[in-house]
Short mmCIF file of C-alpha atoms and ligand atoms in Angstrom, two decimals:
data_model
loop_
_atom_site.label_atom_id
_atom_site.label_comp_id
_atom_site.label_asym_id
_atom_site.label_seq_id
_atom_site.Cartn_x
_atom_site.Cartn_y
_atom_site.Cartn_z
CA UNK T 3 -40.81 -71.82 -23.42
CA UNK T 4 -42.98 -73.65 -20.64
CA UNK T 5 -41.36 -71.94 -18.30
CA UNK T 6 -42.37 -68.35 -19.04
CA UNK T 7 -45.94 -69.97 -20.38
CA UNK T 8 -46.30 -71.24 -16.58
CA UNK T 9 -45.19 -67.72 -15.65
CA UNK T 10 -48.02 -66.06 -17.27
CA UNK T 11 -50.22 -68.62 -15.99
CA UNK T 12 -49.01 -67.85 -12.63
CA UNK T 13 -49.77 -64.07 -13.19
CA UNK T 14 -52.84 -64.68 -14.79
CA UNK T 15 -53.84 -66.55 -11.52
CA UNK T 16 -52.77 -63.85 -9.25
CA UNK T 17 -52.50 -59.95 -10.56
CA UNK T 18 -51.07 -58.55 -7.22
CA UNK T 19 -47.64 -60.80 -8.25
CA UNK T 20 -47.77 -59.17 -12.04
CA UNK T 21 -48.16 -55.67 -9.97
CA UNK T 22 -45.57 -56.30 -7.90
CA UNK T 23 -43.21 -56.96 -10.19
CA UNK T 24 -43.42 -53.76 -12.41
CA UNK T 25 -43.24 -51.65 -9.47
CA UNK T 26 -40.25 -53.62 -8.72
CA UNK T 27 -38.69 -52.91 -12.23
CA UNK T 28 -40.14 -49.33 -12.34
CA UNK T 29 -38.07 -48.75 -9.29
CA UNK T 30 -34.68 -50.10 -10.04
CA UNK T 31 -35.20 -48.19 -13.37
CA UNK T 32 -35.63 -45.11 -11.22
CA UNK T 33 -32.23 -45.72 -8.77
CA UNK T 34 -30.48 -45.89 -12.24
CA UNK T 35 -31.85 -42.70 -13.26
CA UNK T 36 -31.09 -41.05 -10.36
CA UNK T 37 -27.60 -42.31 -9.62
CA UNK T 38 -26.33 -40.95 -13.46
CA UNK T 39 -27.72 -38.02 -12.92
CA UNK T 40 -25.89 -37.85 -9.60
CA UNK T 41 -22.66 -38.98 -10.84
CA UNK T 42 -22.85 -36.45 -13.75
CA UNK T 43 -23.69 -33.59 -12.22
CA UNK T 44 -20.79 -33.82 -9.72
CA UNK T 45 -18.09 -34.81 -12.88
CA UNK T 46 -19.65 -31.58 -14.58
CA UNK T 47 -18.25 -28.98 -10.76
CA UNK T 48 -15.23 -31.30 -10.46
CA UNK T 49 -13.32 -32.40 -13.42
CA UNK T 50 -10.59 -35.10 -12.52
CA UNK T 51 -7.51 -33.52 -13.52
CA UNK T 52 -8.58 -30.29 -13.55
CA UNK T 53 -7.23 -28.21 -10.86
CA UNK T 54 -8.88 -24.61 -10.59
CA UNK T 55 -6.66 -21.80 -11.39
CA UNK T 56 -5.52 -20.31 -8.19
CA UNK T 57 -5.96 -16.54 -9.22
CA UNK T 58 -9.40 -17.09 -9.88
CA UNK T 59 -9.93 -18.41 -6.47
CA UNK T 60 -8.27 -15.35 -4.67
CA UNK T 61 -10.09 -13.11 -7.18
CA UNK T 62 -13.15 -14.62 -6.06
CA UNK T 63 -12.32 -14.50 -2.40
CA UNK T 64 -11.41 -11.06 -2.94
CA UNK T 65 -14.70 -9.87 -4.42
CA UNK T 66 -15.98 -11.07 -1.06
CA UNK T 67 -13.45 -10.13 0.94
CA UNK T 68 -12.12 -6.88 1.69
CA UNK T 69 -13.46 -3.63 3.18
CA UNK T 70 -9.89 -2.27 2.77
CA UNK T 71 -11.02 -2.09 -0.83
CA UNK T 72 -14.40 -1.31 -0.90
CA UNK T 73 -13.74 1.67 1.13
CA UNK T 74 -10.98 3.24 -1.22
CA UNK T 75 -13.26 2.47 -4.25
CA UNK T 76 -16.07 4.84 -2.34
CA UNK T 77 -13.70 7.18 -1.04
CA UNK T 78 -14.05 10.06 -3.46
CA UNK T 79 -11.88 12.94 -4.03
CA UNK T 80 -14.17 15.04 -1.59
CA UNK T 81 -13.68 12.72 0.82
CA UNK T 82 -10.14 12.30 0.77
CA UNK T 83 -9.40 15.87 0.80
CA UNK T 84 -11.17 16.06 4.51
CA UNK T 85 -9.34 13.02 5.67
CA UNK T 86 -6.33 14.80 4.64
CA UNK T 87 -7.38 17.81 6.30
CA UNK T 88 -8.44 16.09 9.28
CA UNK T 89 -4.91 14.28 9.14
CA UNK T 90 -2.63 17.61 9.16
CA UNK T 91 -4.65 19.31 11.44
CA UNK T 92 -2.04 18.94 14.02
CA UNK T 93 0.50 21.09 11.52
CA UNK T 94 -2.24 23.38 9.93
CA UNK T 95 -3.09 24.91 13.37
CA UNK T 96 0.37 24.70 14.69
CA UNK T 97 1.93 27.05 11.98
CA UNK T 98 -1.30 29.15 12.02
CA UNK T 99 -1.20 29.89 15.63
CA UNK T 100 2.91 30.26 16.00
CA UNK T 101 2.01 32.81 12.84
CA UNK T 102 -0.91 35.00 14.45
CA UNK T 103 0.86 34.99 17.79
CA UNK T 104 3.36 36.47 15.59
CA UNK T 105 1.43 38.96 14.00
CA UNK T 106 -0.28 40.40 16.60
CA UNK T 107 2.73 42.28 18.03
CA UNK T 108 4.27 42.47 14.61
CA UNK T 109 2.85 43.76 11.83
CA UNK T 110 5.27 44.84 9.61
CA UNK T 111 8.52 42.95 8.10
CA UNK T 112 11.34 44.02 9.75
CA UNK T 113 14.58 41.82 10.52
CA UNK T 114 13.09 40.62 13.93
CA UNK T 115 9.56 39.59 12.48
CA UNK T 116 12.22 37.37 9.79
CA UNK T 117 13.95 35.89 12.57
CA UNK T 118 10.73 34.81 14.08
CA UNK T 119 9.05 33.66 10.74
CA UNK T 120 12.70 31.70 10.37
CA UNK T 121 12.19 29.66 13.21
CA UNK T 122 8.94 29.26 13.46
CA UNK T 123 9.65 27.28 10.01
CA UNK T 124 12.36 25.66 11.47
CA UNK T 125 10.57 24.67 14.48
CA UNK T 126 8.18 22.69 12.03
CA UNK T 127 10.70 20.24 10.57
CA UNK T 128 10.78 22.32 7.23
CA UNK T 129 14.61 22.05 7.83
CA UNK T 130 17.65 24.61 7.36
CA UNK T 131 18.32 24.85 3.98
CA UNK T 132 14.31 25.42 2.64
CA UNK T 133 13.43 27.42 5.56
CA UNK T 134 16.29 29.64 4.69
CA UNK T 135 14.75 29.66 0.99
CA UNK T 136 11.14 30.00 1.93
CA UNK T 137 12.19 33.23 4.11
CA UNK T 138 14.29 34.80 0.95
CA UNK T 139 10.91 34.91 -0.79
CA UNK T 140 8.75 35.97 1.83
CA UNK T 141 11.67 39.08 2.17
CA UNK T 142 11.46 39.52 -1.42
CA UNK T 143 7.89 40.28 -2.00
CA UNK T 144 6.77 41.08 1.22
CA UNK T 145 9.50 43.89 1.44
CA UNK T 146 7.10 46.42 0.45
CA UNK T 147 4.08 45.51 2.41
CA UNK T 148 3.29 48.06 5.54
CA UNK T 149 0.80 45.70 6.87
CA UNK T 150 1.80 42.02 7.29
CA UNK T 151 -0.87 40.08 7.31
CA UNK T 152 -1.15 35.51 7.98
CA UNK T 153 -3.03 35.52 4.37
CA UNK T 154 0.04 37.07 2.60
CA UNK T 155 2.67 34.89 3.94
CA UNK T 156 0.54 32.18 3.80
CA UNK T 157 0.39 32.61 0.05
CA UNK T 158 3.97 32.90 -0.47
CA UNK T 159 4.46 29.58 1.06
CA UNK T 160 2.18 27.51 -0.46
CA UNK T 161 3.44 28.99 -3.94
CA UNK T 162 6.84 28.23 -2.50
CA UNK T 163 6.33 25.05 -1.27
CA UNK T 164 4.43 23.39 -4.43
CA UNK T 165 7.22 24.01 -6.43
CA UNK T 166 9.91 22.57 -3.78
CA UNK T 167 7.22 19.37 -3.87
CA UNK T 168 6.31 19.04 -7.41
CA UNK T 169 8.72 16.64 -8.23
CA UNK T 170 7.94 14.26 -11.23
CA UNK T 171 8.28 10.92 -10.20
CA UNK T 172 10.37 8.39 -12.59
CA UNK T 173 8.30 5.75 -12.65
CA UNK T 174 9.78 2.12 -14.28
CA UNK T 175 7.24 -0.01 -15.95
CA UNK T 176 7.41 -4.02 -15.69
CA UNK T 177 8.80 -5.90 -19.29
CA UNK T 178 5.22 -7.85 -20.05
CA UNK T 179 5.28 -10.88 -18.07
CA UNK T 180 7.13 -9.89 -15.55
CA UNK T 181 5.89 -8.82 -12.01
CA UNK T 182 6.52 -4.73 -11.29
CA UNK T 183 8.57 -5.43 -8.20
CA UNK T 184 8.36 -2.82 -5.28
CA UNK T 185 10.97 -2.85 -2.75
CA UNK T 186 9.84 -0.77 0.57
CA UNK T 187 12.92 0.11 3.01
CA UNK T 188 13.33 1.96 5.83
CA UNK T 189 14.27 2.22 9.68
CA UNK T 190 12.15 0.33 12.64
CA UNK T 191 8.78 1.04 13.31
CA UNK T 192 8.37 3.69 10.47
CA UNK T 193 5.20 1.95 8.91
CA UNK T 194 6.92 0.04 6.27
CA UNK T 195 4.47 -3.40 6.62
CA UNK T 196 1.21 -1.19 7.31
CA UNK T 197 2.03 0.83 4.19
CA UNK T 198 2.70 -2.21 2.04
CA UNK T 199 -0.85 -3.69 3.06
CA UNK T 200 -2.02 -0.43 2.36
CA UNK T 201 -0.41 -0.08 -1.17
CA UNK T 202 -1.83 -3.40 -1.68
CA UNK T 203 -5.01 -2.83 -1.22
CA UNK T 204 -4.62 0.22 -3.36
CA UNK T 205 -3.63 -1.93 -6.31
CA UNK T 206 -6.00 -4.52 -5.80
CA UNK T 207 -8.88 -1.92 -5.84
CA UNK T 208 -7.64 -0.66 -8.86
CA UNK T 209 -7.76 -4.47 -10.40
CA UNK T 210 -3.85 -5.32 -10.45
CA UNK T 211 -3.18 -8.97 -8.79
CA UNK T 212 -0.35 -8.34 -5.82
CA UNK T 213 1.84 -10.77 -3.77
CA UNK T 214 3.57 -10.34 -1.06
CA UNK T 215 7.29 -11.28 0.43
CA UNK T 216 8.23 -11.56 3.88
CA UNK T 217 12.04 -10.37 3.60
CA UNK T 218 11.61 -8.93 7.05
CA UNK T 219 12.67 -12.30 8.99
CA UNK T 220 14.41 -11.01 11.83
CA UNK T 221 11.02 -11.63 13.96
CA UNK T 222 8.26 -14.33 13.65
CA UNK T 223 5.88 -11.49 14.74
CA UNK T 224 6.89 -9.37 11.49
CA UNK T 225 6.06 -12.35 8.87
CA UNK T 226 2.84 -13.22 10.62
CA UNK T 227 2.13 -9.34 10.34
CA UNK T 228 2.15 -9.57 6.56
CA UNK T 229 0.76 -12.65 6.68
CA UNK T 230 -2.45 -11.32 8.18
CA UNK T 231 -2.66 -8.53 5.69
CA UNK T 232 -2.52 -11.22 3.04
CA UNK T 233 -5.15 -13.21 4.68
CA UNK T 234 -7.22 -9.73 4.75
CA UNK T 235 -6.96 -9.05 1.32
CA UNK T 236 -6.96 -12.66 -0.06
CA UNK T 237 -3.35 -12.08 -1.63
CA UNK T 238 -0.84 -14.69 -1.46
CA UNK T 239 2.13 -14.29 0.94
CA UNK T 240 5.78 -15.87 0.34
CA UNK T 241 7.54 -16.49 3.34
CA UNK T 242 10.70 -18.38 4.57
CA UNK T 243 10.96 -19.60 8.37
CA UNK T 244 12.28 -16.58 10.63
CA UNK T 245 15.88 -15.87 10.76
CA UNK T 246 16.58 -17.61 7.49
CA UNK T 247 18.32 -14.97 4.38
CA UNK T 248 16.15 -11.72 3.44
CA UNK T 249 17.40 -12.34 0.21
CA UNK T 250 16.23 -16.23 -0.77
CA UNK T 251 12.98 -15.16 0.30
CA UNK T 252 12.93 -12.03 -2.38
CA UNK T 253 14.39 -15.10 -4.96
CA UNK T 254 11.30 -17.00 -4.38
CA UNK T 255 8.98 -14.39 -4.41
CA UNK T 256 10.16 -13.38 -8.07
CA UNK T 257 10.16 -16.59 -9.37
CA UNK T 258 6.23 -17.38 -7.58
CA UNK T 259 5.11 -14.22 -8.96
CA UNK T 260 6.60 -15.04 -12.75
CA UNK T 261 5.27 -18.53 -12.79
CA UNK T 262 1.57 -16.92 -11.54
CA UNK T 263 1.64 -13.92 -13.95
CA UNK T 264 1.17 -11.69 -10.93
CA UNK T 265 1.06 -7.70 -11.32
CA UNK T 266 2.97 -6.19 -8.43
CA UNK T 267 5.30 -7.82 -5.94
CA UNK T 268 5.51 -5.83 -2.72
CA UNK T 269 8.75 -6.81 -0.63
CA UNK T 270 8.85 -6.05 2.83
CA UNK T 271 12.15 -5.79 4.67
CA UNK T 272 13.12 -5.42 8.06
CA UNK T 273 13.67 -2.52 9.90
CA UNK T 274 17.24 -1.36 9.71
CA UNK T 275 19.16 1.09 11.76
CA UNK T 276 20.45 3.30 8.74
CA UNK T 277 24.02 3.49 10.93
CA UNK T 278 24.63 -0.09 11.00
CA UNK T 279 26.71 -0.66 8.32
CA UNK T 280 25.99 -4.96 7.62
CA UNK T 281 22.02 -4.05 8.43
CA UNK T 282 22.48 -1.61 5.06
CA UNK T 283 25.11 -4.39 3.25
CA UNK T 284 22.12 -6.74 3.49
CA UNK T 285 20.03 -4.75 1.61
CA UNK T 286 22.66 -4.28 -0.96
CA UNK T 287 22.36 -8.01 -1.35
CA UNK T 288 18.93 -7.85 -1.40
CA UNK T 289 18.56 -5.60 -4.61
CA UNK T 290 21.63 -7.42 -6.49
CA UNK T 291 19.51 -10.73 -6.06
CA UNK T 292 16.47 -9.08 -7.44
CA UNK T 293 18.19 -7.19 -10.35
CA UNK T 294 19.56 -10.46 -10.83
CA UNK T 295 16.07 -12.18 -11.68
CA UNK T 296 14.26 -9.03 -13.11
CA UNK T 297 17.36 -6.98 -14.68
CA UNK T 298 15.66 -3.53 -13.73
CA UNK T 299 14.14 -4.62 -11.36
CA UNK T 300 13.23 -3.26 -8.09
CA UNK T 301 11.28 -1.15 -10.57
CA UNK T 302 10.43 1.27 -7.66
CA UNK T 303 12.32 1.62 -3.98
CA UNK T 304 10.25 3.11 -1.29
CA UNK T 305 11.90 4.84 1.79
CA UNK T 306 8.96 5.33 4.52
CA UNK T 307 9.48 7.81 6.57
CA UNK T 308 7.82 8.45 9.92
CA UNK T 309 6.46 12.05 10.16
CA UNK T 310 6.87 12.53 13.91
CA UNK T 311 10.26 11.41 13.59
CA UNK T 312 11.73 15.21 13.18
CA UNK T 313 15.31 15.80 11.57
CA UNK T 314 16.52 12.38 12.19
CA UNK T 315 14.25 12.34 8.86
CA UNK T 316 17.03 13.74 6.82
CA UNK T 317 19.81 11.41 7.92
CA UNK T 318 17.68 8.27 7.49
CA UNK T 319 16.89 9.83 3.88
CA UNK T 320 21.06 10.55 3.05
CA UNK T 321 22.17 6.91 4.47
CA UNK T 322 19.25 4.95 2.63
CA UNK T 323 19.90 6.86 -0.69
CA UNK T 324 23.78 5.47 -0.53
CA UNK T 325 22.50 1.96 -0.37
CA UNK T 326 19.69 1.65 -2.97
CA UNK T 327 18.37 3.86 -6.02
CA UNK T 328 15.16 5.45 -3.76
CA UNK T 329 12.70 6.05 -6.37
CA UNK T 330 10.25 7.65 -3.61
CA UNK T 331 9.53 8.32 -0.48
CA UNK T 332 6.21 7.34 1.25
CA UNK T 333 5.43 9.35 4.18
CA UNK T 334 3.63 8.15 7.61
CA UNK T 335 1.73 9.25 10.33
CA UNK T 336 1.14 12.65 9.30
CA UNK T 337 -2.01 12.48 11.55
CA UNK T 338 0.49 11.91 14.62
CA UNK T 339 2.36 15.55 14.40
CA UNK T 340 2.61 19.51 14.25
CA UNK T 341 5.51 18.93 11.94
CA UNK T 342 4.23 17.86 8.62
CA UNK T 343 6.43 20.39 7.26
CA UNK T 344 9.37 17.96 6.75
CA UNK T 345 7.95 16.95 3.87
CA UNK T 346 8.80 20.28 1.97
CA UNK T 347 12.80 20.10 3.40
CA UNK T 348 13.03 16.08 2.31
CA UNK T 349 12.02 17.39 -1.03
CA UNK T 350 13.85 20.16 -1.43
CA UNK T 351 16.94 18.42 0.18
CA UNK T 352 17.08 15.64 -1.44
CA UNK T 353 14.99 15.66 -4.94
CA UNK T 354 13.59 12.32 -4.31
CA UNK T 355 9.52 12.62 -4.54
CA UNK T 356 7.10 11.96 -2.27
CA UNK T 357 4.80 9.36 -3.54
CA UNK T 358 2.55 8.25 -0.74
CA UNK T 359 1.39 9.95 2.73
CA UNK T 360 -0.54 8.39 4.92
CA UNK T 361 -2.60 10.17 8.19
CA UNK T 362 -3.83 7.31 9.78
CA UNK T 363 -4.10 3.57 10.32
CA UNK T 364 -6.63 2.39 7.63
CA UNK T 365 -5.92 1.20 4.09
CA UNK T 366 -7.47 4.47 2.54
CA UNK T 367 -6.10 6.71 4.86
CA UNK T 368 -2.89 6.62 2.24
CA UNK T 369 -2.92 8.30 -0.97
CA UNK T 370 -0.88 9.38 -3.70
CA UNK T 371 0.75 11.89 -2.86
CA UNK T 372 -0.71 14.97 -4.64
CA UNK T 373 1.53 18.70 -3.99
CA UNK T 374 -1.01 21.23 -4.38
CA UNK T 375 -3.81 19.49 -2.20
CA UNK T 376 -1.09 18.83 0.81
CA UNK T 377 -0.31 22.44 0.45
CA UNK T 378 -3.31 23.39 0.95
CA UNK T 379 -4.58 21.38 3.53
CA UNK T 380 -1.16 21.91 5.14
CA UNK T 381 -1.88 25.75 5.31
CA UNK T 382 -5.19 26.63 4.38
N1 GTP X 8 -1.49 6.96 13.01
C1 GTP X 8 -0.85 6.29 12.05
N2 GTP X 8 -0.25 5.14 12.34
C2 GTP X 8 0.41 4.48 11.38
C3 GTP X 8 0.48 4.97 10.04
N3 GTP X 8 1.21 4.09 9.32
C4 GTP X 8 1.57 3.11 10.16
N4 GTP X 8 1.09 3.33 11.40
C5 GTP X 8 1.28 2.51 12.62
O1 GTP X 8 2.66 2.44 12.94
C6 GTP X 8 2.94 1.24 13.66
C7 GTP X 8 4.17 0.56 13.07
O2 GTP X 8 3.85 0.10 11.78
P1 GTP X 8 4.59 -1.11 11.06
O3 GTP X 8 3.98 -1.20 9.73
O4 GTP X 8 4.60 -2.32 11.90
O5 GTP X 8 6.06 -0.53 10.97
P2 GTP X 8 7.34 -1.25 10.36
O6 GTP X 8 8.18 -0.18 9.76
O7 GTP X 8 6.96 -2.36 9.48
O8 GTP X 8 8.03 -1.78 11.68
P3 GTP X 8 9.26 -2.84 11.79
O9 GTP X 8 8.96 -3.95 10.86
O10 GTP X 8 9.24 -3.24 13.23
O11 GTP X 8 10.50 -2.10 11.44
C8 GTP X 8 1.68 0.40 13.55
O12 GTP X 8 0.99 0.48 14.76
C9 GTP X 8 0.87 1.07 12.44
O13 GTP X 8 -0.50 0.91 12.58
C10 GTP X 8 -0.15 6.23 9.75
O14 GTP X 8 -0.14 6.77 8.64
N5 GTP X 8 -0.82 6.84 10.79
MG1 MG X 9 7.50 -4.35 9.50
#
């Protein structure tokens, strides 16, 4: 008690010390202050434990992200169709100008005029067995006509040729919980790993979460390809080192894309000469491991095919269809040739639809693949 009397005395005596002191108390009073609301704040962005979910990141790297999917979300129909029509220009003018050539010394339908309509047809990839049923119509109505004219066979072919390509596609859906599963096939250099980042960024535009899976590890080079789409579009990748087995790497993908509830699982495999027969008993193994996972699963197969590649088109198509249940083909580099025509003969040939074309090198340069609007780009 006499000591805190002879401390009051003391602050009686001098004020400054009794000032001092309360701004020394006021301030360590302060420091608390501030350091809890420090310390809480951070707790309250980063709770201990708590890791965030992964999707959400990539959703919210992906709302930043990509161009690839801003630009097919603006791309509208008008658009597209003069993309498209930009794309087959090569073909559209090719067949128009072999036909008017044509026309101006003949104008009437006689067996010679036939022969020539037959190969110009031919000479555009349409192949043997539709250009032989595409000139059977054009006989059959045109028959009549005294004056021949481009517009009239024109018409006949594009009435022809939607049929031959309106093929309905049979499309598998996923069990819930499970990832649809897309398997994309094909020879070298076709554009199976450009389409798949361009299917991708389809998907993600339309809001389905995609991964991807590097089963193409013959080369370091094709892994880091799909890699940098990945990065692009903020997707996860799943790859093994190169040269280890296509078919562990499709395993893990299935089972990373179950435990993440993912959407659509894109598989990307390597390029394989359609004549070598252990290239095309890999893929076999391929599919058995992912049917073994998913039982109907790959829901969808995807052949790519390279437009400029000419009748070699058809024999890829026959030795691919052997190996795996092709659900669709996707067509590329329709932009690159005067021979989009092979379309209509891979259709007709083979009954296996066309689901995607692309005509250039940009994510929303493909599309689904729609019969009446190729057809007429393609020819009007
Ligand atoms: N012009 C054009 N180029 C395309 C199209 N699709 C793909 N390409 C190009 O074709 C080239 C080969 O494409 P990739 O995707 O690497 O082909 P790939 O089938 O995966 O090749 P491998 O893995 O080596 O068998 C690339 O330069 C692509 O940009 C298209 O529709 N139009
Ligand atoms: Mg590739």
């Amino acid at each position: 008690m006499p000591n805190y009397l002879n401390l009051i005395d003391a602050l009686k005596a001098k004020p400054e010390l009794f000032w001092g002191l309360l701004a020394l108390i006021v301030s360590v009073i302060v420091l608390l202050l501030l350091s809890y609301y420090v310390l809480s704040s951070r707790k309250k962005t980063e709770q201990p434990g708590e890791k965030r979910d992964e999707l959400a990141t990539e959703a919210e790297e992906r709302a930043s992200l990509p161009q690839d999917i801003e630009e097919i979300r603006h791309l509208n129909s008008q658009a597209w169709l003069q993309r498209l029509r930009n794309g087959l220009s090569k073909t559209r003018d090719s067949l128009r100008s072999h036909f008017e050539t044509l026309l101006n010394s003949k104008a009437n339908l006689d067996a010679d005029t036939l022969d020539s309509i037959h190969e110009i047809l031919y000479r555009s990839d349409i192949g043997v067995r539709t250009t032989e049923k595409l000139i059977s119509h054009v006989n059959k109505t045109l028959k009549e006509s005294s004056v021949l004219t481009w517009e009239q066979i024109r018409d006949i072919l594009s009435q022809e040729a939607e049929k031959i390509l309106s093929i309905t596609p049979n499309t598998a859906t996923a069990a819930e919980n499970e990832p649809l599963v897309i398997l994309v096939v094909g020879v070298n250099g076709v554009g199976k790993t450009t389409t798949i980042g361009k299917l991708a960024a389809h998907f993600l535009a339309e809001n389905h979460s995609v991964m991807l899976c590097a089963a193409d590890t013959y080369r370091a080079a094709a892994i880091d390809q799909l890699k940098i789409w990945g990065d692009r579009l903020g997707v996860k990748v799943i790859a093994h080192q190169e040269g280890s087995d296509p078919a562990a790497v499709a395993f893990d993908a299935i089972k990373a894309a179950k435990a993440r509830g993912t959407q659509i699982l894109l598989i990307d495999t390597a390029g394989r000469l359609h004549n070598k027969q252990y290239l095309m008993d890999e893929l076999g193994k391929i599919k058995r491991v992912i049917s073994r996972e998913i039982p109907n699963a790959p829901h969808e197969t995807f052949l790519v095919i390279d437009a400029t590649t000419g009748q070699n088109a058809f024999l890829q198509v026959r030795a691919f269809k052997e190996v795996v249940n092709l659900s669709g083909i996707c067509v590329t580099k329709l932009d690159g040739t005067a021979k989009g025509g092979v379309i209509i003969g891979l259709s007709d040939e083979f009954q296996v639809p066309i689901r995607y074309i692309g005509v250039g090198e940009k994510a929303a340069d493909l599309r689904q693949f729609n019969a009446k609007e190729f057809v007429d780009s393609m020819l009007s």
